[in-house]
Amino acid sequence: MTEDLGKIMVIGACGQIGSELTETLRDKYGGERVVAADKCTDPDREIVSGGAYEILDVMNRGDLKALLDKYGVDTVFNLAAILSAKGERDPQLAFNVNMVGTYNVLEVSRELDVDRVVTPSSIAVFGPEVPPKETPDQVYLRPRSMYGVTKVAGELLGYYYWKKYGLDVREIRLPGIISYKTYPGGGTTDYAVAAFYDALKKGHYEFFVEEGTRLPMMYMPDCIKALVSIAEADGGGLTERTNYNVGSMNFSALELAEAIQKFVPEFTYDFSPDYRQELADSWPDSLDDSLAREEWGWQPEYDLRATVGDMLENLARKLDGDVNVDLKDPVHS
Ligand code: AKB
């Protein structure tokens, strides 16, 4: 049995995940039931012009409350976040957006009696002490990044709001997300997207992690499926609520490069690790997601080969057109 999401708001709708989640929800539930909210203003962006769209800074609790109230929102997806690499460059910003932002969403949702809040956690909650292979949901959490710290706190806050106030909070720990529609910004796992762009545009990519770096990853269609499935799942069957691992595939940076090279034979690459290596090293290789599979039927579809084929096909189409792709490293620019 799945639950109806009612009127939906996606906060952080201009980002890598938020933009595709909004598109899926608009298709599935109808544009009149989905409100997108973020800070981007470009009218050429589909997210801004393709349905209800509101300018929102998640740090502004008054504005957030007014918008949820105005639209009579039943389900909130909170995708607003500063990712791991950018968060190490600006820990205060990461704390504000991730911590204060999440608190604002939960508190306002409680005040307005919103039905359900879905907010992603991340593999960044883990630190190097955990078993690196098939890491379970329930382990000692001591992250090494500000982003990870805020994600652990977000899981605990969500659990607190569920237990204390009965607010229906649902959180999944996403791995690195690979996608071609909206470029990611400021994550450690961004190399797994940038490699595709550079393979097609320059024929060469310099990975910022070592060749043996292995991380859990997921293709965007599976990520959207996970977020929508956990949101629609029968709440009565969810025991953990705020700390579900969701696995899909895992591969080393070298395996990714070789998989791309199978489709783009002239592609060359090298490895030049920077400060992000330490973050990648503190995260697991793979996840035990058996609880998500049991409790809400989690089942990914894309493996590395299917992901690489689909990414290259779609990205080649996108880059051929007159699409303005910004390949700047958002952390260093
Ligand atoms: C990041 O690299 O910071 C994110 C994440 C793993 O949550 N993609």
Coordinates of C-alpha atoms and ligand atoms in Angstrom, one line a residue:
M1 CA 0.0 0.0 0.0
T2 CA 1.4 3.4 -0.9
E3 CA 0.4 6.7 0.7
D4 CA -0.8 9.8 -1.3
L5 CA 1.5 12.8 -0.9
G6 CA -1.2 15.4 -1.2
K7 CA 0.2 18.9 -1.9
I8 CA 3.9 18.8 -2.2
M9 CA 6.7 21.3 -1.8
V10 CA 10.3 20.6 -3.0
I11 CA 12.8 22.9 -1.2
G12 CA 16.2 23.1 -2.9
A13 CA 14.4 22.5 -6.2
C14 CA 17.2 24.1 -8.4
G15 CA 19.9 21.6 -7.3
Q16 CA 21.1 18.4 -8.9
I17 CA 18.5 16.2 -7.1
G18 CA 15.8 18.8 -6.5
S19 CA 15.4 19.7 -10.1
E20 CA 14.8 16.1 -11.3
L21 CA 12.7 15.2 -8.3
T22 CA 10.4 18.2 -9.0
E23 CA 10.1 17.2 -12.7
T24 CA 9.1 13.6 -11.7
L25 CA 6.6 14.8 -9.1
R26 CA 5.1 17.3 -11.5
D27 CA 4.6 14.5 -14.0
K28 CA 3.3 12.0 -11.5
Y29 CA 1.1 14.1 -9.3
G30 CA 0.3 17.0 -11.7
G31 CA 1.8 20.5 -11.8
E32 CA -0.9 22.0 -9.6
R33 CA 0.0 19.7 -6.7
V34 CA 3.8 20.5 -6.7
V35 CA 5.4 23.8 -5.6
A36 CA 9.2 24.2 -6.2
A37 CA 11.2 26.5 -4.0
D38 CA 14.8 27.7 -4.2
K39 CA 16.9 30.7 -4.8
C40 CA 17.5 30.5 -8.5
T41 CA 15.7 33.0 -10.7
D42 CA 16.6 32.2 -14.3
P43 CA 13.3 32.2 -16.2
D44 CA 14.9 29.9 -18.9
R45 CA 15.2 27.1 -16.4
E46 CA 12.4 24.6 -16.6
I47 CA 12.2 24.4 -12.8
V48 CA 11.3 28.1 -12.6
S49 CA 8.9 28.4 -15.6
G50 CA 7.5 24.8 -15.7
G51 CA 5.1 25.1 -12.7
A52 CA 4.6 26.8 -9.4
Y53 CA 7.9 28.2 -8.3
E54 CA 8.7 30.4 -5.2
I55 CA 12.0 32.1 -4.2
L56 CA 13.0 30.8 -0.8
D57 CA 16.0 30.8 1.4
V58 CA 15.5 27.9 3.8
M59 CA 17.2 29.9 6.5
N60 CA 14.3 32.3 6.6
R61 CA 11.8 30.5 8.8
G62 CA 9.1 33.2 8.4
D63 CA 9.2 33.0 4.6
L64 CA 9.2 29.2 4.8
K65 CA 6.2 29.1 7.1
A66 CA 4.3 31.6 5.0
L67 CA 4.8 29.5 1.8
L68 CA 3.9 26.2 3.4
D69 CA 0.8 27.8 4.8
K70 CA -0.1 29.6 1.5
Y71 CA -0.1 26.3 -0.5
G72 CA -1.5 24.1 2.3
V73 CA 1.5 21.7 1.9
D74 CA 1.1 18.1 3.0
T75 CA 4.5 16.7 2.0
V76 CA 7.8 18.6 2.2
F77 CA 11.0 17.3 0.4
N78 CA 13.9 19.3 1.8
L79 CA 16.8 19.0 -0.7
A80 CA 18.6 22.3 0.3
A81 CA 22.1 21.4 1.4
I82 CA 25.8 22.5 1.2
L83 CA 27.7 19.3 0.2
S84 CA 30.9 17.9 1.7
A85 CA 33.7 19.6 -0.2
K86 CA 32.1 23.0 -0.3
G87 CA 31.2 22.5 3.4
E88 CA 34.9 22.1 4.3
R89 CA 35.7 25.4 2.6
D90 CA 32.8 27.2 4.3
P91 CA 31.8 25.2 7.4
Q92 CA 29.7 28.1 8.8
L93 CA 27.6 28.1 5.6
A94 CA 27.2 24.3 5.7
F95 CA 26.2 24.5 9.3
N96 CA 23.6 27.2 8.6
V97 CA 22.0 25.7 5.5
N98 CA 22.1 22.1 6.6
M99 CA 21.5 22.4 10.3
V100 CA 19.4 25.6 10.7
G101 CA 17.7 24.9 7.4
T102 CA 16.7 21.4 8.5
Y103 CA 15.6 22.6 11.9
N104 CA 13.5 25.3 10.3
V105 CA 11.8 22.8 8.0
L106 CA 11.0 20.4 10.9
E107 CA 9.8 23.1 13.3
V108 CA 7.6 24.8 10.8
S109 CA 6.2 21.5 9.6
R110 CA 5.3 20.7 13.2
E111 CA 3.7 24.0 13.7
L112 CA 1.6 23.7 10.6
D113 CA 0.8 20.0 11.1
V114 CA 2.4 19.0 7.8
D115 CA 1.8 15.3 7.1
R116 CA 5.3 14.2 6.1
V117 CA 8.8 15.5 5.7
V118 CA 11.4 13.7 3.5
T119 CA 15.0 14.9 3.7
P120 CA 18.0 13.0 2.4
S121 CA 20.9 12.0 4.7
S122 CA 24.1 10.8 3.2
I123 CA 27.0 8.3 3.3
A124 CA 28.9 11.2 4.8
V125 CA 27.4 10.4 8.2
F126 CA 30.0 7.6 8.4
G127 CA 33.5 8.0 9.6
P128 CA 36.5 5.7 9.0
E129 CA 35.8 3.6 12.1
V130 CA 32.9 1.7 10.6
P131 CA 33.3 -1.6 8.7
P132 CA 33.9 -0.3 5.1
K133 CA 32.2 -3.1 3.3
E134 CA 28.5 -3.6 3.5
T135 CA 28.3 -1.0 6.2
P136 CA 25.1 -1.5 8.3
D137 CA 22.6 1.2 9.1
Q138 CA 23.2 1.1 12.8
V139 CA 26.9 1.8 13.5
Y140 CA 29.0 4.2 15.4
L141 CA 28.8 7.6 13.6
R142 CA 31.7 9.9 13.8
P143 CA 31.9 11.8 10.5
R144 CA 35.0 13.8 9.5
S145 CA 33.3 16.6 7.6
M146 CA 31.0 19.4 8.6
Y147 CA 28.5 18.2 6.0
G148 CA 28.6 14.7 7.7
V149 CA 28.2 16.2 11.2
T150 CA 25.1 18.2 10.0
K151 CA 23.7 15.0 8.3
V152 CA 24.0 13.0 11.5
A153 CA 22.4 15.8 13.5
G154 CA 19.7 16.0 10.8
E155 CA 18.9 12.3 11.3
L156 CA 18.8 12.7 15.1
L157 CA 16.6 15.8 14.8
G158 CA 14.2 14.0 12.4
Y159 CA 14.0 11.1 14.9
Y160 CA 13.4 13.5 17.7
Y161 CA 10.5 15.2 15.9
W162 CA 9.0 11.9 15.1
K163 CA 9.2 10.5 18.6
K164 CA 8.3 13.7 20.5
Y165 CA 5.8 15.3 18.2
G166 CA 4.7 12.5 15.9
L167 CA 5.9 14.4 12.8
D168 CA 6.3 11.8 10.1
V169 CA 9.9 12.3 9.1
R170 CA 11.6 10.0 6.6
E171 CA 15.3 10.0 5.7
I172 CA 17.5 7.9 3.5
R173 CA 21.3 7.9 3.3
L174 CA 22.1 8.7 -0.3
P175 CA 25.5 7.7 -1.9
G176 CA 27.2 9.8 -4.6
I177 CA 24.6 10.7 -7.3
I178 CA 25.4 10.5 -11.0
S179 CA 23.3 12.6 -13.4
Y180 CA 23.4 14.6 -16.6
K181 CA 20.6 17.2 -16.3
T182 CA 21.8 19.5 -13.5
Y183 CA 25.5 19.6 -12.6
P184 CA 26.2 18.8 -9.0
G185 CA 27.9 21.4 -6.8
G186 CA 30.5 21.0 -4.1
G187 CA 30.4 17.3 -3.4
T188 CA 33.3 14.9 -3.0
T189 CA 31.6 12.4 -5.3
D190 CA 31.3 15.0 -8.1
Y191 CA 34.2 13.4 -10.0
A192 CA 31.8 10.6 -10.9
V193 CA 29.8 13.2 -12.9
A194 CA 32.7 15.5 -14.1
A195 CA 34.5 12.5 -15.7
F196 CA 31.6 12.1 -18.2
Y197 CA 31.5 15.8 -19.1
D198 CA 35.3 16.0 -19.6
A199 CA 35.4 12.7 -21.5
L200 CA 33.0 14.1 -24.1
K201 CA 34.2 17.7 -24.1
K202 CA 38.0 17.4 -23.7
G203 CA 38.7 13.6 -24.1
H204 CA 40.6 13.7 -20.8
Y205 CA 39.8 13.9 -17.1
E206 CA 42.0 14.4 -14.1
F207 CA 40.3 12.7 -11.1
F208 CA 40.8 14.4 -7.8
V209 CA 40.8 11.1 -6.0
E210 CA 43.2 8.1 -6.2
E211 CA 42.4 5.4 -8.7
G212 CA 41.6 2.9 -6.0
T213 CA 39.0 5.1 -4.3
R214 CA 35.9 3.1 -4.1
L215 CA 32.6 4.6 -3.0
P216 CA 28.9 3.8 -3.1
M217 CA 27.2 5.5 -6.1
M218 CA 23.7 5.7 -7.6
Y219 CA 22.3 6.8 -10.9
M220 CA 19.7 9.6 -10.7
P221 CA 16.6 7.6 -11.8
D222 CA 17.3 5.3 -8.8
C223 CA 17.8 8.2 -6.5
I224 CA 14.4 9.7 -7.5
K225 CA 12.8 6.3 -7.2
A226 CA 14.3 6.0 -3.6
L227 CA 13.0 9.4 -2.5
V228 CA 9.5 8.9 -4.0
S229 CA 9.3 5.3 -2.6
I230 CA 10.3 6.3 0.9
A231 CA 7.8 9.2 0.8
E232 CA 4.9 7.0 -0.4
A233 CA 5.7 4.0 1.8
D234 CA 3.2 2.9 4.3
G235 CA 4.4 4.7 7.4
G236 CA 3.3 1.8 9.7
G237 CA 6.0 -0.4 8.2
L238 CA 8.9 2.0 8.8
T239 CA 10.8 1.1 12.0
E240 CA 14.0 3.1 11.5
R241 CA 12.6 6.2 9.9
T242 CA 15.6 8.5 9.6
N243 CA 18.7 6.3 8.8
Y244 CA 18.0 3.9 6.0
N245 CA 21.1 3.0 3.9
V246 CA 20.2 2.8 0.2
G247 CA 22.8 1.0 -1.9
S248 CA 23.0 0.6 -5.6
M249 CA 26.5 0.1 -7.1
N250 CA 30.0 0.8 -6.0
F251 CA 33.1 1.2 -8.1
S252 CA 36.6 2.6 -7.9
A253 CA 37.6 5.7 -9.8
L254 CA 39.7 3.5 -12.1
E255 CA 36.8 1.2 -12.8
L256 CA 34.6 4.2 -13.7
A257 CA 37.4 5.5 -16.1
E258 CA 37.6 2.1 -17.7
A259 CA 33.9 1.8 -18.1
I260 CA 33.7 5.2 -19.8
Q261 CA 36.7 4.3 -22.0
K262 CA 34.7 1.2 -23.3
F263 CA 32.3 3.7 -24.9
V264 CA 34.8 6.5 -25.6
P265 CA 38.0 4.7 -26.6
E266 CA 40.0 7.9 -27.0
F267 CA 39.3 8.9 -23.4
T268 CA 42.4 9.4 -21.3
Y269 CA 42.6 10.1 -17.6
D270 CA 45.0 10.5 -14.7
F271 CA 44.7 10.8 -10.9
S272 CA 45.7 13.8 -8.9
P273 CA 44.2 13.6 -5.4
D274 CA 43.5 16.8 -3.5
Y275 CA 41.9 17.6 -0.1
R276 CA 38.7 15.7 -1.1
Q277 CA 40.7 12.4 -0.9
E278 CA 40.5 12.5 2.9
L279 CA 36.7 12.8 2.8
A280 CA 36.4 10.0 0.3
D281 CA 38.7 7.8 2.4
S282 CA 36.4 8.3 5.5
W283 CA 33.4 6.9 3.7
P284 CA 32.4 3.3 3.2
D285 CA 33.0 1.2 0.0
S286 CA 29.5 -0.3 0.0
L287 CA 26.3 -0.3 2.1
D288 CA 24.1 -3.0 3.6
D289 CA 20.7 -1.7 2.6
S290 CA 18.7 -4.8 3.6
L291 CA 16.4 -2.9 5.9
A292 CA 15.3 -0.5 3.2
R293 CA 14.7 -3.5 0.9
E294 CA 12.6 -5.3 3.5
E295 CA 10.6 -2.4 4.9
W296 CA 9.8 -0.3 1.9
G297 CA 10.8 -2.5 -1.1
W298 CA 14.0 -0.6 -2.1
Q299 CA 15.3 -2.1 -5.3
P300 CA 17.8 -0.2 -7.5
E301 CA 17.8 -0.8 -11.3
Y302 CA 21.1 0.7 -12.7
D303 CA 24.5 -1.0 -12.5
L304 CA 27.7 0.7 -13.6
R305 CA 27.5 -0.4 -17.3
A306 CA 23.8 0.7 -17.6
T307 CA 24.6 4.0 -15.9
V308 CA 27.6 4.8 -18.1
G309 CA 25.8 3.9 -21.3
D310 CA 22.8 6.0 -20.4
M311 CA 24.9 9.0 -19.1
L312 CA 27.0 9.1 -22.3
E313 CA 24.0 8.9 -24.6
N314 CA 22.1 11.7 -22.9
L315 CA 25.1 13.9 -22.2
A316 CA 26.2 13.7 -25.8
R317 CA 22.8 14.8 -26.9
K318 CA 22.8 17.6 -24.3
L319 CA 26.3 18.9 -25.2
D320 CA 25.6 18.8 -28.9
G321 CA 22.8 21.2 -28.5
D322 CA 23.5 24.8 -27.5
V323 CA 23.4 24.1 -23.8
N324 CA 25.4 26.2 -21.6
V325 CA 27.3 23.7 -19.4
D326 CA 29.3 25.2 -16.6
L327 CA 32.3 22.9 -16.1
K328 CA 33.9 25.1 -13.4
D329 CA 34.7 23.3 -10.2
P330 CA 32.1 25.0 -7.9
V331 CA 34.5 24.6 -4.9
H332 CA 37.5 26.3 -6.5
S333 CA 35.7 28.9 -8.6
Ligands
AKB1 C1 29.0 14.6 -1.4 O1 29.9 14.1 -2.1 O2 29.2 15.5 -0.6 C2 27.6 14.1 -1.7 C3 27.2 13.0 -0.7 C4 28.0 11.8 -0.7 O3 26.4 13.2 0.1 N1 27.5 13.7 -3.0

